[in-house]
Coordinates of C-alpha atoms and ligand atoms in Angstrom, one line a residue:
Chain A
M151 CA 127.3 125.5 78.1
T152 CA 125.4 127.4 75.5
A153 CA 122.7 130.0 76.4
L154 CA 120.0 127.7 75.0
A155 CA 121.1 124.8 77.1
R156 CA 121.3 127.0 80.2
A157 CA 117.8 128.4 79.5
R158 CA 116.4 124.9 78.8
P159 CA 115.0 124.2 82.2
W160 CA 113.2 127.6 82.1
L161 CA 111.9 126.9 78.6
L162 CA 110.6 123.6 79.7
W163 CA 108.7 125.1 82.6
V164 CA 107.2 127.8 80.4
A165 CA 106.2 125.3 77.8
G166 CA 104.7 123.0 80.5
G167 CA 102.8 126.0 82.0
V168 CA 101.4 126.9 78.6
L169 CA 100.4 123.3 78.0
V170 CA 98.7 123.0 81.4
L171 CA 96.7 126.2 80.8
A172 CA 95.8 125.7 77.1
L173 CA 95.3 121.9 76.9
P174 CA 91.8 121.8 78.5
L175 CA 90.6 124.4 76.0
Q176 CA 91.1 121.8 73.2
Y177 CA 88.4 119.6 74.7
S178 CA 84.8 120.4 75.0
G179 CA 83.7 117.1 76.6
G180 CA 83.7 116.7 80.4
Y181 CA 85.4 113.3 80.2
A182 CA 88.8 114.6 79.0
I183 CA 88.8 117.5 81.4
N184 CA 88.0 115.1 84.2
I185 CA 91.1 113.1 83.4
M186 CA 93.1 116.3 83.4
I187 CA 91.7 117.4 86.8
N188 CA 92.5 113.9 88.1
T189 CA 96.0 114.2 86.8
L190 CA 96.6 117.5 88.5
M191 CA 95.2 116.1 91.7
W192 CA 97.5 113.2 91.6
I193 CA 100.5 115.6 91.0
V194 CA 99.6 117.5 94.2
F195 CA 99.0 114.2 96.1
A196 CA 102.1 112.4 94.9
L197 CA 104.5 115.4 95.4
S198 CA 103.3 115.8 99.0
F199 CA 103.7 112.1 99.6
D200 CA 107.2 112.2 97.9
L201 CA 108.4 114.9 100.3
S202 CA 108.3 112.3 103.0
A203 CA 108.7 109.0 101.1
G204 CA 111.3 110.1 98.5
H205 CA 113.3 112.7 100.3
V206 CA 113.3 112.0 104.0
G207 CA 112.7 108.3 103.4
T208 CA 109.7 107.8 105.7
V209 CA 107.2 105.8 103.8
S210 CA 103.8 106.4 105.4
L211 CA 100.9 104.3 104.1
G212 CA 98.5 106.8 105.9
H213 CA 98.5 109.8 103.5
P214 CA 94.9 109.1 102.3
A215 CA 93.7 109.9 105.8
F216 CA 94.7 113.6 105.3
F217 CA 92.8 113.6 102.0
G218 CA 89.6 112.0 103.3
I219 CA 89.5 113.8 106.6
G220 CA 90.3 117.1 104.8
A221 CA 87.3 116.4 102.5
Y222 CA 85.1 115.5 105.4
L223 CA 86.1 118.7 107.2
T224 CA 84.9 120.8 104.3
A225 CA 81.8 118.7 103.9
L226 CA 80.8 119.0 107.6
L227 CA 82.2 122.3 108.7
G228 CA 81.8 124.2 105.4
P229 CA 78.1 124.8 105.7
R230 CA 78.2 125.6 109.4
L231 CA 81.1 128.1 109.2
G232 CA 80.3 129.5 105.7
L233 CA 83.9 130.0 104.9
G234 CA 83.9 129.9 101.1
Y235 CA 86.4 128.0 98.9
L236 CA 89.6 129.6 100.2
G237 CA 88.5 129.4 103.8
N238 CA 87.5 125.8 103.5
T239 CA 90.8 124.9 101.9
L240 CA 92.9 126.7 104.4
L241 CA 90.9 125.2 107.3
S242 CA 91.4 121.7 106.0
A243 CA 95.1 122.4 105.3
S244 CA 95.8 123.8 108.7
L245 CA 93.9 121.1 110.6
M246 CA 95.6 118.3 108.5
A247 CA 99.0 119.9 109.1
L248 CA 98.2 119.8 112.8
L249 CA 97.1 116.1 112.6
A250 CA 100.3 115.3 110.7
L251 CA 102.3 116.9 113.5
V252 CA 100.5 114.9 116.2
A253 CA 100.6 111.7 114.3
G254 CA 104.2 112.3 113.4
V255 CA 105.3 112.9 116.9
A256 CA 103.6 109.6 117.8
F257 CA 104.6 107.5 114.9
F258 CA 108.2 108.7 114.2
R259 CA 109.2 107.2 117.5
V260 CA 109.1 103.8 115.9
R261 CA 111.3 102.4 113.1
E262 CA 110.5 102.1 109.4
V263 CA 108.4 99.0 109.3
S264 CA 106.4 99.7 112.4
F265 CA 105.9 103.3 111.1
A266 CA 104.4 102.0 107.8
I267 CA 102.1 99.6 109.7
G268 CA 101.1 102.2 112.2
T269 CA 100.1 104.7 109.6
L270 CA 98.2 101.9 107.8
G271 CA 96.3 101.3 111.0
A272 CA 95.4 104.9 111.2
V273 CA 93.8 104.9 107.8
I274 CA 91.8 101.8 108.6
I275 CA 90.6 103.4 111.8
A276 CA 89.7 106.6 110.1
Q277 CA 87.7 104.7 107.4
L278 CA 85.9 102.7 110.1
I279 CA 84.9 105.9 111.8
A280 CA 83.7 107.4 108.6
N281 CA 81.7 104.3 107.8
N282 CA 80.1 103.9 111.3
A283 CA 79.6 107.4 112.8
Y284 CA 76.3 107.8 111.1
D285 CA 75.3 110.9 113.0
L286 CA 78.4 112.7 112.0
T287 CA 79.3 111.4 108.5
G288 CA 76.1 109.6 107.4
G289 CA 78.2 106.5 107.1
P290 CA 78.0 104.8 103.7
L291 CA 75.2 107.2 102.7
C292 CA 77.9 109.9 102.3
V293 CA 77.7 113.6 102.9
K294 CA 75.8 115.1 100.0
G295 CA 75.0 118.4 98.5
I296 CA 78.3 120.2 99.4
A297 CA 78.2 123.8 98.2
R298 CA 80.1 124.6 95.0
P299 CA 82.6 127.4 95.3
E300 CA 81.4 130.9 94.6
F301 CA 83.5 134.0 94.0
A302 CA 82.1 137.6 94.2
I303 CA 83.8 139.6 91.5
P304 CA 85.1 142.8 93.0
F305 CA 83.4 146.1 92.2
T306 CA 80.4 144.4 90.7
D307 CA 77.3 142.5 91.9
V308 CA 78.2 139.5 89.9
T309 CA 78.9 136.3 91.7
L310 CA 80.8 133.6 89.8
K311 CA 79.6 130.1 90.7
V312 CA 82.1 127.3 89.8
I313 CA 80.1 124.6 88.0
H314 CA 81.8 123.4 84.9
P315 CA 84.8 121.0 85.0
L316 CA 86.8 123.5 83.0
Q317 CA 86.3 126.1 85.8
Y318 CA 87.3 123.6 88.4
Y319 CA 90.4 122.8 86.4
Y320 CA 91.5 126.4 86.6
L321 CA 90.5 126.6 90.2
L322 CA 92.9 123.7 90.9
V323 CA 95.9 125.2 89.0
P324 CA 97.0 127.6 91.8
L325 CA 97.3 124.7 94.3
V326 CA 99.3 122.7 91.8
V327 CA 101.7 125.7 91.2
F328 CA 102.0 126.3 94.9
T329 CA 102.8 122.6 95.5
I330 CA 105.4 122.5 92.8
V331 CA 107.1 125.7 93.9
L332 CA 107.2 124.7 97.6
Y333 CA 108.4 121.2 96.7
K334 CA 111.2 122.6 94.5
A335 CA 112.1 125.3 97.1
M336 CA 112.3 122.8 100.0
T337 CA 114.1 120.0 98.2
S338 CA 116.7 122.1 96.4
S339 CA 117.8 124.1 99.4
R340 CA 119.7 123.3 102.6
I341 CA 116.5 121.8 103.9
G342 CA 116.6 119.3 101.0
R343 CA 120.2 118.5 101.7
A344 CA 119.2 117.7 105.3
F345 CA 116.3 115.6 104.1
I346 CA 118.7 113.4 102.1
A347 CA 121.1 113.2 105.0
V348 CA 118.3 111.9 107.2
R349 CA 117.2 109.4 104.6
E350 CA 120.6 108.0 104.0
D351 CA 121.9 107.7 107.5
E352 CA 120.1 109.0 110.6
V353 CA 123.0 108.4 112.9
R354 CA 125.4 110.3 110.7
A355 CA 122.9 113.1 110.3
S356 CA 122.7 113.4 114.1
A357 CA 126.5 113.5 114.2
V358 CA 126.6 116.6 112.0
G359 CA 123.9 118.4 114.0
I360 CA 120.8 117.5 112.1
R361 CA 117.9 116.4 114.3
P362 CA 116.2 113.7 112.2
L363 CA 112.8 114.0 113.9
R364 CA 112.6 117.7 113.0
Y365 CA 113.0 117.1 109.3
K366 CA 110.7 114.1 109.2
L367 CA 108.0 116.2 110.9
L368 CA 108.6 119.1 108.5
A369 CA 108.1 117.0 105.4
F370 CA 105.1 115.2 107.0
V371 CA 103.4 118.3 108.1
V372 CA 103.8 120.2 104.9
G373 CA 102.7 117.2 102.9
G374 CA 99.7 116.6 105.2
G375 CA 98.6 120.2 105.0
I376 CA 98.7 120.3 101.2
I377 CA 96.8 117.0 100.9
G378 CA 94.2 118.4 103.4
A379 CA 93.7 121.3 101.0
L380 CA 93.4 118.8 98.1
G381 CA 90.7 116.9 100.0
S382 CA 88.8 120.1 100.5
F383 CA 89.0 120.8 96.8
Q384 CA 87.7 117.3 96.1
A385 CA 84.7 117.8 98.4
Q386 CA 83.8 121.0 96.7
Y387 CA 84.4 119.5 93.2
V388 CA 82.3 116.3 93.4
T389 CA 80.0 117.8 96.2
V390 CA 79.8 114.4 97.8
V391 CA 82.1 112.9 100.4
C392 CA 82.0 109.1 101.1
P393 CA 84.1 106.9 103.4
S394 CA 85.7 105.5 100.2
E395 CA 87.7 108.8 100.1
I396 CA 89.9 107.4 102.9
A397 CA 91.0 104.6 100.7
L398 CA 94.0 102.3 100.9
S399 CA 93.8 102.1 97.1
Y400 CA 95.1 105.7 97.1
T401 CA 98.1 104.5 99.0
L402 CA 98.8 101.9 96.4
N403 CA 98.4 104.5 93.6
L404 CA 100.8 106.8 95.5
L405 CA 103.4 104.1 95.8
I406 CA 103.2 103.2 92.2
I407 CA 103.4 106.8 90.9
V408 CA 106.3 107.7 93.1
F409 CA 108.4 104.6 92.9
V410 CA 107.8 103.9 89.3
G411 CA 108.1 107.5 88.3
G412 CA 111.2 108.0 90.5
A413 CA 111.2 108.7 94.2
G414 CA 112.7 112.0 95.3
S415 CA 112.6 113.5 91.8
L416 CA 110.3 116.2 90.7
R417 CA 110.4 115.1 87.1
G418 CA 109.9 111.5 88.1
V419 CA 106.8 112.2 90.2
L420 CA 105.3 114.5 87.5
L421 CA 105.8 111.8 84.9
G422 CA 104.5 109.1 87.2
S423 CA 101.4 111.2 88.0
V424 CA 100.6 111.8 84.3
I425 CA 101.3 108.3 83.2
F426 CA 99.3 106.6 85.9
S427 CA 96.4 109.0 85.7
V428 CA 96.0 108.7 82.0
L429 CA 97.1 105.1 81.3
P430 CA 94.2 103.4 83.2
R431 CA 91.7 105.5 81.3
L432 CA 93.3 104.5 78.0
L433 CA 93.0 100.9 78.9
E434 CA 89.3 101.3 79.9
Q435 CA 86.5 100.4 77.6
G436 CA 86.3 103.2 75.0
G437 CA 89.9 104.4 75.7
A438 CA 92.5 104.5 72.9
L439 CA 94.1 101.2 73.9
S440 CA 90.8 99.7 74.8
I441 CA 91.1 96.0 75.7
P442 CA 88.6 93.6 77.3
P443 CA 88.1 94.3 81.0
A444 CA 89.5 91.0 82.0
Y445 CA 92.9 91.9 80.6
Q446 CA 93.0 95.5 81.9
Q447 CA 94.3 94.7 85.3
V448 CA 96.7 92.2 83.8
A449 CA 98.2 94.8 81.4
Y450 CA 98.5 97.3 84.3
G451 CA 100.3 94.7 86.5
L452 CA 102.5 93.7 83.6
I453 CA 103.7 97.3 83.0
L454 CA 104.4 97.6 86.8
I455 CA 106.5 94.4 86.8
L456 CA 108.4 95.4 83.8
V457 CA 109.2 98.9 85.1
V458 CA 110.3 97.6 88.5
L459 CA 112.4 94.9 87.0
F460 CA 114.2 96.9 84.3
M461 CA 114.1 100.4 85.8
P462 CA 115.0 100.0 89.5
D463 CA 115.2 103.7 90.2
G464 CA 112.1 104.5 88.2
I465 CA 111.5 106.2 84.9
D466 CA 113.4 109.2 86.1
G467 CA 116.5 107.2 86.9
Q468 CA 116.3 105.7 83.4
I469 CA 116.2 109.1 81.8
R470 CA 119.0 110.3 83.9
R471 CA 121.2 107.4 82.9
M472 CA 120.5 108.0 79.2
T473 CA 121.3 111.7 79.4
D474 CA 124.4 111.1 81.4
K475 CA 125.6 108.7 78.7
W476 CA 124.8 111.3 76.0
H477 CA 126.7 114.0 77.9
R478 CA 129.7 111.6 78.4
S479 CA 129.8 110.7 74.7
R480 CA 129.8 114.4 73.9
E481 CA 132.7 115.0 76.3
V482 CA 134.7 112.3 74.5
E483 CA 134.0 113.9 71.1
V484 CA 135.1 117.3 72.4
G485 CA 138.1 115.8 74.0
E486 CA 139.2 114.3 70.7
D487 CA 138.8 117.7 69.0
V488 CA 141.4 119.3 71.2
Chain B
M841 CA 128.9 134.6 136.5
S842 CA 132.3 134.5 134.9
E843 CA 133.4 131.5 132.8
Q844 CA 136.1 130.9 135.4
R845 CA 133.5 130.5 138.2
L846 CA 131.4 128.2 136.0
I847 CA 134.3 125.9 135.4
A848 CA 135.3 125.9 139.1
D849 CA 131.7 125.1 140.1
N850 CA 131.7 122.0 137.9
G851 CA 135.0 121.0 139.4
S852 CA 136.6 120.3 136.0
N853 CA 139.7 122.4 136.8
G854 CA 139.9 124.0 133.4
A855 CA 139.7 120.8 131.3
L856 CA 138.0 121.2 128.0
I857 CA 136.2 118.0 128.6
E858 CA 135.9 115.9 131.7
V859 CA 134.5 112.4 131.9
Q860 CA 133.5 111.5 135.5
G861 CA 132.8 107.9 136.7
L862 CA 131.2 107.0 133.4
T863 CA 129.6 103.6 133.2
K864 CA 127.8 101.9 130.3
R865 CA 126.5 98.4 130.6
F866 CA 125.2 96.1 127.9
I867 CA 123.5 92.8 128.7
G868 CA 126.2 90.7 130.2
V869 CA 129.0 93.1 129.8
T870 CA 130.1 96.4 131.4
A871 CA 131.5 98.1 128.3
V872 CA 132.7 101.2 130.1
D873 CA 133.4 100.8 133.8
C874 CA 133.6 103.9 135.9
V875 CA 136.0 105.8 133.7
D876 CA 137.5 109.2 134.6
M877 CA 139.4 111.2 132.1
K878 CA 140.2 114.7 131.1
V879 CA 141.3 116.4 127.9
Y880 CA 142.7 119.9 128.1
S881 CA 142.4 122.5 125.4
G882 CA 145.1 122.1 122.8
E883 CA 146.0 118.5 123.8
L884 CA 146.2 115.4 121.6
V885 CA 145.2 112.5 123.7
S886 CA 145.0 108.9 122.5
L887 CA 142.7 106.3 123.8
I888 CA 144.0 102.8 123.3
G889 CA 143.1 99.3 124.5
P890 CA 142.5 95.8 123.1
N891 CA 139.5 95.1 120.9
G892 CA 136.3 95.2 122.9
S893 CA 137.8 97.3 125.7
G894 CA 135.1 100.0 125.4
K895 CA 136.8 102.7 123.4
T896 CA 134.0 103.1 120.8
T897 CA 131.4 102.8 123.5
L898 CA 133.0 105.6 125.5
F899 CA 132.9 107.8 122.3
N900 CA 129.3 107.0 121.9
C901 CA 128.5 108.0 125.4
I902 CA 130.4 111.3 125.1
T903 CA 128.7 112.2 121.9
G904 CA 125.2 111.3 123.1
F905 CA 124.6 108.2 120.9
L906 CA 124.5 105.9 123.9
R907 CA 123.0 106.7 127.3
S908 CA 125.4 106.0 130.2
E909 CA 124.0 104.5 133.4
E910 CA 126.3 106.3 135.7
G911 CA 128.7 109.3 135.7
R912 CA 128.7 112.5 133.8
V913 CA 130.4 114.3 130.9
V914 CA 131.3 118.0 131.4
F915 CA 132.3 120.0 128.4
R916 CA 133.5 123.6 128.7
G917 CA 132.1 123.6 132.3
R918 CA 128.7 122.5 131.1
D919 CA 127.1 119.1 132.0
I920 CA 126.2 117.5 128.6
T921 CA 125.5 114.0 129.9
H922 CA 122.4 112.6 128.2
E923 CA 122.0 115.4 125.7
R924 CA 121.0 114.6 122.2
P925 CA 123.8 114.0 119.7
D926 CA 122.8 116.8 117.4
K927 CA 122.9 119.3 120.3
I928 CA 126.3 118.0 121.4
V929 CA 128.0 118.4 118.0
L930 CA 126.6 121.9 117.7
Q931 CA 128.4 122.8 121.0
G932 CA 131.7 121.9 119.4
I933 CA 132.4 118.2 119.7
S934 CA 132.8 116.5 116.2
R935 CA 133.4 112.9 115.7
T936 CA 134.1 110.2 113.1
F937 CA 132.9 106.6 113.2
Q938 CA 134.9 103.5 113.3
N939 CA 132.9 102.1 110.4
V940 CA 133.3 105.3 108.3
R941 CA 130.0 107.0 107.6
V942 CA 129.4 109.4 104.8
F943 CA 126.2 110.2 102.9
P944 CA 126.6 108.0 99.8
S945 CA 124.3 109.7 97.3
L946 CA 125.4 113.3 98.3
S947 CA 128.3 114.7 96.4
V948 CA 131.7 115.0 98.1
L949 CA 131.1 118.8 98.3
D950 CA 127.5 118.4 99.7
N951 CA 128.8 116.0 102.3
L952 CA 131.0 118.8 103.6
L953 CA 128.3 121.5 103.3
V954 CA 125.7 119.4 105.1
S955 CA 128.2 119.0 107.9
L956 CA 128.5 122.7 108.4
Q957 CA 125.0 124.1 107.7
Q958 CA 123.5 123.3 111.1
H959 CA 126.3 125.2 112.7
Q960 CA 125.6 128.3 110.7
E961 CA 122.0 128.8 111.5
E962 CA 119.5 127.0 113.7
D963 CA 116.4 129.0 112.9
L964 CA 114.2 127.2 110.3
W965 CA 112.1 130.2 109.7
R966 CA 115.0 132.4 108.8
R967 CA 116.5 129.6 106.7
T968 CA 113.4 129.5 104.6
F969 CA 112.7 133.2 104.2
H970 CA 116.0 135.1 104.6
A971 CA 117.3 134.0 101.3
P972 CA 120.1 136.5 100.8
K973 CA 121.6 135.8 104.2
I974 CA 121.5 132.1 103.4
Q975 CA 123.2 132.7 100.1
R976 CA 126.1 134.5 101.9
L977 CA 126.4 131.7 104.4
E978 CA 126.3 129.1 101.6
R979 CA 129.2 131.0 99.8
E980 CA 131.2 131.0 103.0
A981 CA 130.5 127.3 103.4
V982 CA 131.6 126.4 99.9
E983 CA 134.8 128.4 100.4
R984 CA 135.6 126.6 103.6
A985 CA 134.7 123.2 102.0
L986 CA 137.0 123.9 99.1
Q987 CA 139.9 124.7 101.4
L988 CA 139.4 121.4 103.2
L989 CA 139.1 119.5 99.9
E990 CA 142.4 121.0 98.8
M991 CA 144.0 119.9 102.1
I992 CA 142.8 116.3 101.8
G993 CA 143.4 116.2 98.1
L994 CA 139.9 115.5 96.9
T995 CA 139.3 118.7 95.0
D996 CA 138.9 117.0 91.7
L997 CA 136.3 114.6 93.0
R998 CA 134.1 117.3 94.6
E999 CA 131.1 116.7 92.3
E1000 CA 131.2 112.9 92.6
P1001 CA 128.7 111.1 94.8
A1002 CA 130.5 109.9 97.9
H1003 CA 129.6 106.2 97.2
K1004 CA 132.1 106.4 94.3
L1005 CA 135.0 107.1 96.5
V1006 CA 137.4 104.3 97.6
F1007 CA 137.6 103.4 101.3
G1008 CA 140.6 105.7 102.1
Q1009 CA 139.0 108.6 100.3
R1010 CA 135.8 108.2 102.2
K1011 CA 137.8 108.2 105.4
L1012 CA 139.5 111.4 104.5
L1013 CA 136.1 112.9 103.6
E1014 CA 134.6 111.9 106.9
F1015 CA 137.6 113.4 108.6
A1016 CA 137.1 116.7 106.7
C1017 CA 133.4 116.7 107.6
A1018 CA 134.3 116.5 111.2
L1019 CA 136.7 119.5 110.8
I1020 CA 134.5 121.8 108.7
P1021 CA 132.6 123.4 111.7
D1022 CA 135.9 124.3 113.3
P1023 CA 135.1 122.3 116.4
D1024 CA 136.7 122.7 119.8
L1025 CA 137.2 118.9 120.2
V1026 CA 137.5 116.2 117.6
L1027 CA 137.0 112.5 118.4
L1028 CA 138.5 110.2 115.8
D1029 CA 137.7 106.5 116.0
E1030 CA 140.6 104.6 114.3
P1031 CA 141.6 107.2 111.7
A1032 CA 144.4 105.0 110.4
A1033 CA 142.6 101.6 110.3
G1034 CA 142.2 99.9 107.0
V1035 CA 144.1 102.4 104.8
G1036 CA 147.5 102.1 103.1
T1037 CA 150.8 103.3 104.6
A1038 CA 150.9 106.5 102.5
M1039 CA 147.4 107.5 103.7
V1040 CA 148.3 106.6 107.3
E1041 CA 151.1 109.1 107.0
Q1042 CA 148.9 111.7 105.4
M1043 CA 146.3 111.3 108.1
K1044 CA 149.0 111.6 110.8
Q1045 CA 150.4 114.8 109.3
H1046 CA 146.9 116.4 109.0
I1047 CA 146.2 115.6 112.7
L1048 CA 149.6 116.9 113.8
E1049 CA 149.2 120.1 111.8
L1050 CA 145.7 120.9 113.0
N1051 CA 146.8 120.1 116.6
R1052 CA 149.7 122.5 116.3
A1053 CA 147.3 125.1 115.1
G1054 CA 145.4 124.6 118.4
M1055 CA 142.7 122.0 117.7
T1056 CA 142.1 119.5 120.5
F1057 CA 141.9 115.7 119.6
L1058 CA 140.9 112.6 121.3
V1059 CA 142.0 109.7 119.1
V1060 CA 141.2 106.0 119.3
E1061 CA 143.9 104.1 117.3
H1062 CA 145.4 100.7 117.1
N1063 CA 148.5 101.6 115.0
M1064 CA 151.0 102.0 117.8
G1065 CA 153.5 103.7 115.6
V1066 CA 151.0 106.5 115.0
V1067 CA 149.9 106.6 118.6
M1068 CA 153.4 107.0 119.9
D1069 CA 154.3 109.6 117.3
I1070 CA 151.3 112.0 117.8
S1071 CA 150.1 111.7 121.4
D1072 CA 150.8 114.2 124.2
R1073 CA 149.2 111.7 126.5
I1074 CA 147.7 108.2 126.3
V1075 CA 144.8 106.7 128.2
V1076 CA 144.6 102.9 128.2
L1077 CA 141.3 100.9 128.6
D1078 CA 140.9 97.2 129.3
H1079 CA 137.6 95.5 129.9
G1080 CA 136.0 98.9 130.2
Q1081 CA 138.3 100.1 132.9
K1082 CA 141.0 102.7 132.7
I1083 CA 144.2 100.8 133.6
A1084 CA 146.9 103.4 132.8
E1085 CA 147.5 106.9 131.7
G1086 CA 150.6 108.8 130.9
S1087 CA 153.1 110.0 128.3
P1088 CA 153.9 107.7 125.4
E1089 CA 157.2 106.8 127.0
A1090 CA 155.6 105.8 130.2
I1091 CA 152.8 103.8 128.6
R1092 CA 155.3 101.9 126.4
E1093 CA 157.0 100.5 129.6
D1094 CA 153.9 100.1 131.7
P1095 CA 153.6 96.5 132.9
R1096 CA 149.8 96.6 133.1
V1097 CA 149.6 97.8 129.5
L1098 CA 151.9 95.1 128.3
E1099 CA 149.9 92.5 130.1
A1100 CA 146.6 93.8 128.7
Y1101 CA 148.0 93.6 125.2
F1102 CA 150.2 90.5 125.3
G1103 CA 148.7 88.5 128.1
K1104 CA 150.6 86.9 130.9
Ligands
ADP2227 N1 125.4 98.1 121.0 C1 125.9 97.2 121.7 N2 125.2 96.2 122.3 C2 125.7 95.3 123.0 N3 127.0 95.2 123.3 C3 127.8 96.1 122.8 C4 127.3 97.2 121.9 N4 128.4 97.9 121.5 C5 129.5 97.4 122.1 N5 129.2 96.3 122.8 C6 130.1 95.5 123.6 O1 130.8 96.4 124.5 C7 132.1 96.1 124.6 C8 133.0 97.2 124.1 O2 132.9 97.4 122.7 P1 133.6 98.6 122.0 O3 133.3 99.8 122.7 O4 133.1 98.5 120.5 O5 135.1 98.3 122.1 P2 136.3 98.9 121.3 O6 135.9 100.1 120.5 O7 137.3 99.2 122.3 O8 136.9 97.8 120.4 C9 132.3 94.8 123.7 O9 132.2 93.7 124.6 C10 131.2 94.8 122.8 O10 130.8 93.6 122.4
MG2228 MG1 136.0 100.4 118.5

């Protein structure tokens, strides 16, 4: 392997980092930056979901509950506790991790299908509560006027108030980096190997000393915590939290991103998040591929069907097969030289 | 308390593992019916019996995959009845499955490594944050895995995903996975079934060599040639009950065994 080829993953990460940091500076309008914030949020959301769904093989339909409840926690407790951005985020994260632990212990007792249905039920109940507990959540009237993050700059009297989308964008970047680093660390270590073992054969995993429940919980709790933090960001970004934040449509989006992008693969989930955050906007009226509204859903559905039919292990699987083939053809060439 | 006392207290008289009055019922059938048996350290014991006589069920009860209704299992003087499978294997009882189980998408090498890692460290916190220690353990694990791959002749396939292996190779891999933690007791469920004669011979030689080096085996096997060649002692099950026990020579002549196998 040449030095360049060995350095390539690093170069890719550096290039990606520069892109993420510099791209929003190219756009002055809020619309484009909105899409970018949205994309970053889906990256965090989908990677957290994929820890369970792609690696351990436990597909929960309930992940939006962590997001919505995390947002409500910040909306309702934030003003009372006066914790600030970091405090709000950490509070939502730890309480949602705790919720994931409790829900996990309850739901992991049952097998795959019952698990999916059970978590689905949990989202529906959470949304019902958000809609009907007027005294607590304001019901469909939403919780409004959530404080925007403020940061006192050390050694000065200046306080920086986060207002512009661009500022929110850079406020979100650390959570994205944290999520990617944690995802990578967990899945490429011994823990990741145990995750795959549990996904492929729980009985066999037990026979080599792995306790499946432990690893299912680990992925679920870490994912739940991160999504809780993301919900807190959302509340402080849009400053309104409505029952629609605990939405099953989020589940659908997660499934599409992860399974079309490539379950259990960092590259696949990143690609899926970008594609399925940007694509719908391009198809919207005024977007680059603008088509009449009646056909938007059709186009979206068509893309999904095509990908599922012709790329059964997602876009990432397709890329992997192509690069494998390329490597093999090079091996043959080298072989003939000798 | 000395280990000697502990063993005496449990009444297992120095056996590595003792099964006492073990009973497992399924709806309409008593798969294991009040079975007593012992395996001593260093022994190679075979468990035989017609199809459906309860051999696999007995393995599943010993290793915690099934819950027995009556009786107990004492391993190294400790009662392990009803413990979880993952805890039992960490105490030193490895097993293979009759229907060969490996992790299909993990590489051959990773299949071995994942079979050892839980034995090396049990503290998740340490595993996440003591990176250098983990790297050392990982190097040791790879070294041990490569030795075993050399032994079973799969060194060249170490990077291949296990689903690409043919049946016999998968069987050898599962066997090596059972060996990698250097267990005190290995339970093999039909190690010679479904593979060619060359591989039967290879498997037999591996088992014999490891046994000579001190490893204890309890083997379920239908190939009588293999059973008679390798066993120190044979236990015979029929309809869940132990009907005979003894040396290969004695079992060969035993009328109850002949009846169980060939009918009246
Ligand atoms: N999980 C199960 N549920 C119901 N019956 C079972 C189960 N496993 C085994 N049995 C029954 O228990 C008996 C013993 O089976 P098994 O232990 O597999 O026999 P062997 O391994 O000696 O061929 C058979 O009658 C079998 O049908
Ligand atoms: Mg059997």
